[in-house]
Short mmCIF file of C-alpha atoms and ligand atoms in Angstrom, two decimals:
data_model
loop_
_atom_site.label_atom_id
_atom_site.label_comp_id
_atom_site.label_asym_id
_atom_site.label_seq_id
_atom_site.Cartn_x
_atom_site.Cartn_y
_atom_site.Cartn_z
CA MET A 1 -21.77 43.30 8.31
CA ILE A 2 -21.71 39.83 7.93
CA LEU A 3 -18.37 38.12 6.14
CA MET A 4 -17.36 34.95 5.02
CA GLU A 5 -15.07 34.53 7.90
CA ASP A 6 -18.43 35.01 10.30
CA ILE A 7 -19.94 32.15 8.96
CA ILE A 8 -18.97 28.81 10.55
CA ARG A 9 -18.36 25.73 8.94
CA GLU A 10 -18.94 21.68 9.09
CA GLY A 11 -17.19 20.30 12.10
CA HIS A 12 -18.72 23.31 14.37
CA PRO A 13 -20.77 22.13 17.32
CA THR A 14 -23.22 24.98 16.64
CA LEU A 15 -24.25 23.63 13.06
CA ARG A 16 -25.42 20.39 14.92
CA THR A 17 -27.14 22.22 17.96
CA ARG A 18 -30.99 23.06 18.05
CA ALA A 19 -31.51 26.36 18.33
CA GLU A 20 -33.99 28.10 20.52
CA GLU A 21 -37.41 29.94 20.19
CA VAL A 22 -36.79 33.73 20.27
CA LYS A 23 -38.93 35.80 22.71
CA PHE A 24 -40.60 38.83 21.44
CA PRO A 25 -40.60 41.57 21.47
CA LEU A 26 -36.83 41.03 20.18
CA THR A 27 -33.95 42.60 21.64
CA ASP A 28 -31.76 44.85 20.04
CA GLU A 29 -29.35 42.23 19.44
CA ASP A 30 -31.96 40.02 17.90
CA ARG A 31 -33.17 42.85 15.67
CA LYS A 32 -29.07 43.40 14.53
CA LEU A 33 -28.88 40.13 13.85
CA ALA A 34 -32.07 39.41 11.66
CA ASN A 35 -31.14 42.44 9.61
CA ASP A 36 -27.31 41.49 8.93
CA MET A 37 -28.16 37.98 7.90
CA LEU A 38 -30.66 39.35 5.28
CA GLU A 39 -28.25 42.15 4.20
CA TYR A 40 -25.52 39.17 4.04
CA LEU A 41 -28.22 37.67 1.33
CA ILE A 42 -28.56 40.72 -0.66
CA ASN A 43 -25.24 41.87 -0.64
CA SER A 44 -24.16 38.20 -1.62
CA GLN A 45 -26.57 38.18 -4.68
CA ASN A 46 -24.87 41.23 -5.91
CA PRO A 47 -22.11 41.08 -8.17
CA GLU A 48 -20.30 44.13 -7.16
CA THR A 49 -20.48 43.71 -3.50
CA ALA A 50 -19.82 40.15 -3.55
CA GLU A 51 -16.83 40.86 -5.52
CA LYS A 52 -15.77 43.58 -3.37
CA TYR A 53 -16.37 41.48 0.15
CA GLY A 54 -15.48 38.15 -1.20
CA LEU A 55 -18.95 37.10 -0.46
CA ARG A 56 -20.40 33.69 -1.76
CA PRO A 57 -23.94 34.06 -3.22
CA GLY A 58 -26.86 32.16 -1.12
CA ILE A 59 -30.66 32.48 -1.36
CA GLY A 60 -30.92 31.61 2.59
CA LEU A 61 -29.09 32.12 6.04
CA ALA A 62 -29.69 30.59 9.64
CA ALA A 63 -28.70 31.64 12.76
CA ASN A 64 -26.60 28.69 13.54
CA GLN A 65 -24.05 29.57 10.58
CA VAL A 66 -23.10 33.03 12.01
CA ASN A 67 -22.53 30.97 15.50
CA SER A 68 -26.21 32.30 17.12
CA LEU A 69 -28.83 29.69 18.48
CA LYS A 70 -31.70 31.73 17.94
CA ARG A 71 -34.69 30.49 15.82
CA MET A 72 -34.30 32.47 12.73
CA PHE A 73 -33.23 32.60 9.20
CA ALA A 74 -33.58 35.06 6.35
CA LEU A 75 -34.46 34.13 2.77
CA HIS A 76 -34.05 36.03 -0.11
CA LEU A 77 -35.15 34.88 -3.63
CA GLU A 78 -37.58 34.68 -6.83
CA ASP A 79 -40.33 32.30 -6.95
CA ASP A 80 -41.25 30.67 -10.11
CA ASN A 81 -43.25 33.41 -10.97
CA GLY A 82 -40.38 35.72 -10.65
CA GLU A 83 -41.88 37.16 -7.07
CA LEU A 84 -39.35 38.66 -4.59
CA LEU A 85 -39.42 36.39 -1.72
CA SER A 86 -37.56 38.35 1.02
CA PHE A 87 -37.72 38.19 4.88
CA VAL A 88 -36.72 36.91 8.03
CA ALA A 89 -38.70 34.08 9.62
CA VAL A 90 -38.56 33.74 13.51
CA ASN A 91 -39.59 30.84 15.37
CA PRO A 92 -40.88 28.97 11.77
CA LYS A 93 -42.63 25.65 11.38
CA ILE A 94 -44.25 24.00 8.72
CA VAL A 95 -47.90 23.30 9.55
CA SER A 96 -48.40 20.84 6.43
CA HIS A 97 -46.87 19.65 3.60
CA SER A 98 -47.30 17.66 0.40
CA VAL A 99 -46.68 13.90 0.32
CA GLU A 100 -45.04 14.62 -2.76
CA LYS A 101 -41.28 15.05 -2.72
CA THR A 102 -39.10 17.03 -5.21
CA TYR A 103 -35.39 17.67 -5.33
CA LEU A 104 -32.67 19.54 -7.15
CA PRO A 105 -31.19 17.43 -9.72
CA SER A 106 -27.80 18.84 -9.06
CA GLY A 107 -28.03 18.80 -5.41
CA GLU A 108 -27.77 21.20 -2.57
CA GLY A 109 -25.05 23.76 -1.33
CA CYS A 110 -24.50 25.38 1.83
CA LEU A 111 -22.60 28.50 2.54
CA SER A 112 -21.08 26.32 6.02
CA VAL A 113 -19.95 23.51 3.76
CA ASP A 114 -16.88 24.13 1.76
CA ARG A 115 -16.87 21.16 -0.48
CA GLN A 116 -19.23 19.46 -3.06
CA VAL A 117 -21.63 16.80 -1.93
CA PRO A 118 -23.38 15.12 -4.65
CA GLY A 119 -26.71 13.71 -4.41
CA TYR A 120 -30.55 14.23 -4.30
CA VAL A 121 -31.80 16.00 -1.32
CA PRO A 122 -35.60 14.95 -1.10
CA ARG A 123 -37.72 17.73 0.34
CA TYR A 124 -41.65 18.44 0.24
CA ALA A 125 -42.66 19.83 -2.84
CA ARG A 126 -45.04 22.03 -1.05
CA ILE A 127 -45.46 23.18 2.35
CA THR A 128 -47.71 25.79 4.22
CA ALA A 129 -45.06 27.56 6.77
CA LYS A 130 -46.00 29.69 9.50
CA PHE A 131 -43.08 32.10 11.53
CA PHE A 132 -43.14 35.50 13.03
CA THR A 133 -41.89 38.50 11.43
CA ILE A 134 -39.12 40.72 13.30
CA ASP A 135 -41.80 42.89 14.56
CA GLY A 136 -43.66 40.07 15.77
CA GLU A 137 -46.42 39.72 13.41
CA GLU A 138 -47.66 35.91 12.32
CA LYS A 139 -47.07 35.05 8.93
CA LYS A 140 -48.79 32.04 6.75
CA LEU A 141 -47.18 31.24 3.67
CA ARG A 142 -47.69 28.36 1.16
CA LEU A 143 -44.49 27.79 -0.73
CA LYS A 144 -43.38 25.28 -3.58
CA GLY A 145 -40.40 25.23 -5.90
CA LEU A 146 -37.42 26.27 -4.88
CA PRO A 147 -38.64 28.46 -1.84
CA ALA A 148 -39.89 25.58 -0.53
CA ILE A 149 -36.90 23.83 -0.92
CA ALA A 150 -34.57 26.75 0.58
CA PHE A 151 -37.01 26.99 3.70
CA GLN A 152 -36.78 23.54 4.34
CA HIS A 153 -32.93 23.69 3.86
CA GLU A 154 -33.04 26.73 6.72
CA LEU A 155 -35.39 25.26 9.22
CA ASP A 156 -33.01 22.06 9.16
CA HIS A 157 -30.28 24.24 10.29
CA LEU A 158 -32.28 25.30 13.64
CA ASN A 159 -32.67 21.49 14.21
CA GLY A 160 -28.87 20.97 13.72
CA VAL A 161 -29.53 19.14 10.28
CA MET A 162 -27.37 19.39 7.79
CA PHE A 163 -28.55 18.84 3.41
CA TYR A 164 -26.22 15.72 3.33
CA ASP A 165 -28.31 14.24 6.07
CA HIS A 166 -30.99 13.42 3.59
CA ILE A 167 -28.56 12.19 0.95
CA ASN A 168 -29.16 8.34 0.35
CA GLN A 169 -25.83 6.98 1.67
CA ASP A 170 -25.89 3.95 -0.60
CA ASN A 171 -26.54 5.57 -3.79
CA PRO A 172 -26.65 9.37 -3.55
CA PHE A 173 -28.68 9.61 -7.04
CA ALA A 174 -31.11 6.77 -6.03
CA GLU A 175 -34.62 7.45 -7.28
CA VAL A 176 -36.69 9.32 -4.49
CA PRO A 177 -40.08 7.86 -4.24
CA ASP A 178 -42.88 9.88 -5.14
CA SER A 179 -40.74 12.58 -6.39
CA PHE A 180 -40.15 14.97 -9.29
CA PRO A 181 -36.72 16.81 -10.14
CA LEU A 182 -37.08 20.55 -9.83
CA ASN A 183 -35.65 22.15 -12.92
CA GLY A 184 -34.15 25.55 -13.46
CA GLU A 185 -31.62 25.43 -10.93
C1 SB7 B 1 -29.72 24.97 -2.03
C2 SB7 B 1 -29.04 25.80 -1.48
C3 SB7 B 1 -29.37 26.71 -0.32
C4 SB7 B 1 -30.83 26.18 -0.03
C5 SB7 B 1 -31.37 25.02 -1.13
C6 SB7 B 1 -30.84 24.90 -2.03
C7 SB7 B 1 -28.97 27.25 0.51
C8 SB7 B 1 -27.62 28.04 0.48
C9 SB7 B 1 -27.26 28.46 1.71
N1 SB7 B 1 -27.34 27.98 2.92
O1 SB7 B 1 -26.10 27.62 3.23
C10 SB7 B 1 -28.13 28.28 3.59
O2 SB7 B 1 -28.39 27.69 4.89
NI1 NI B 2 -27.04 25.92 4.78
#
């Protein structure tokens, strides 16, 4: 099982390295990694297991964060309609996106960042994403709200990008053109 000590932190070069496409069928090792990442998120959101194992809660986790350069990440969260979105995305991409942006008024955090980094992180408000499941099935999803933000945060990890790379250096809370704040988080 993945623990906090398995999650690499800022300064580790793997977080700044582009992850590589995964080939199908997945190897047993790839499958284990995928399942372990999703399991971490589920355990981290359960107050008992989070407490027991000292897990920081997360809605997403990318392979780079456990020092693996495979293009896969896990997401486990509810959308605005209370529907559970829980999957591992392999070789994910954004095929189209809105012009409009959004951001969390309280900023973003990251399991690989042990400090608060204040500021707005502009994200596309709506995205159409494509990815493969662990079993090699291709999925196409339309996301908005927190799931869209989380998908972009994780896809960034696969490209060696950190959330704070997007924060305005001169004024972290500068108005984001053509955007709205996403409330409820
Ligand atoms: C806030 C937090 C996350 C995504 C978007 C907004 C995920 C935090 C956990 N991670 O570090 C995942 O990479
Ligand atoms: Ni992160």
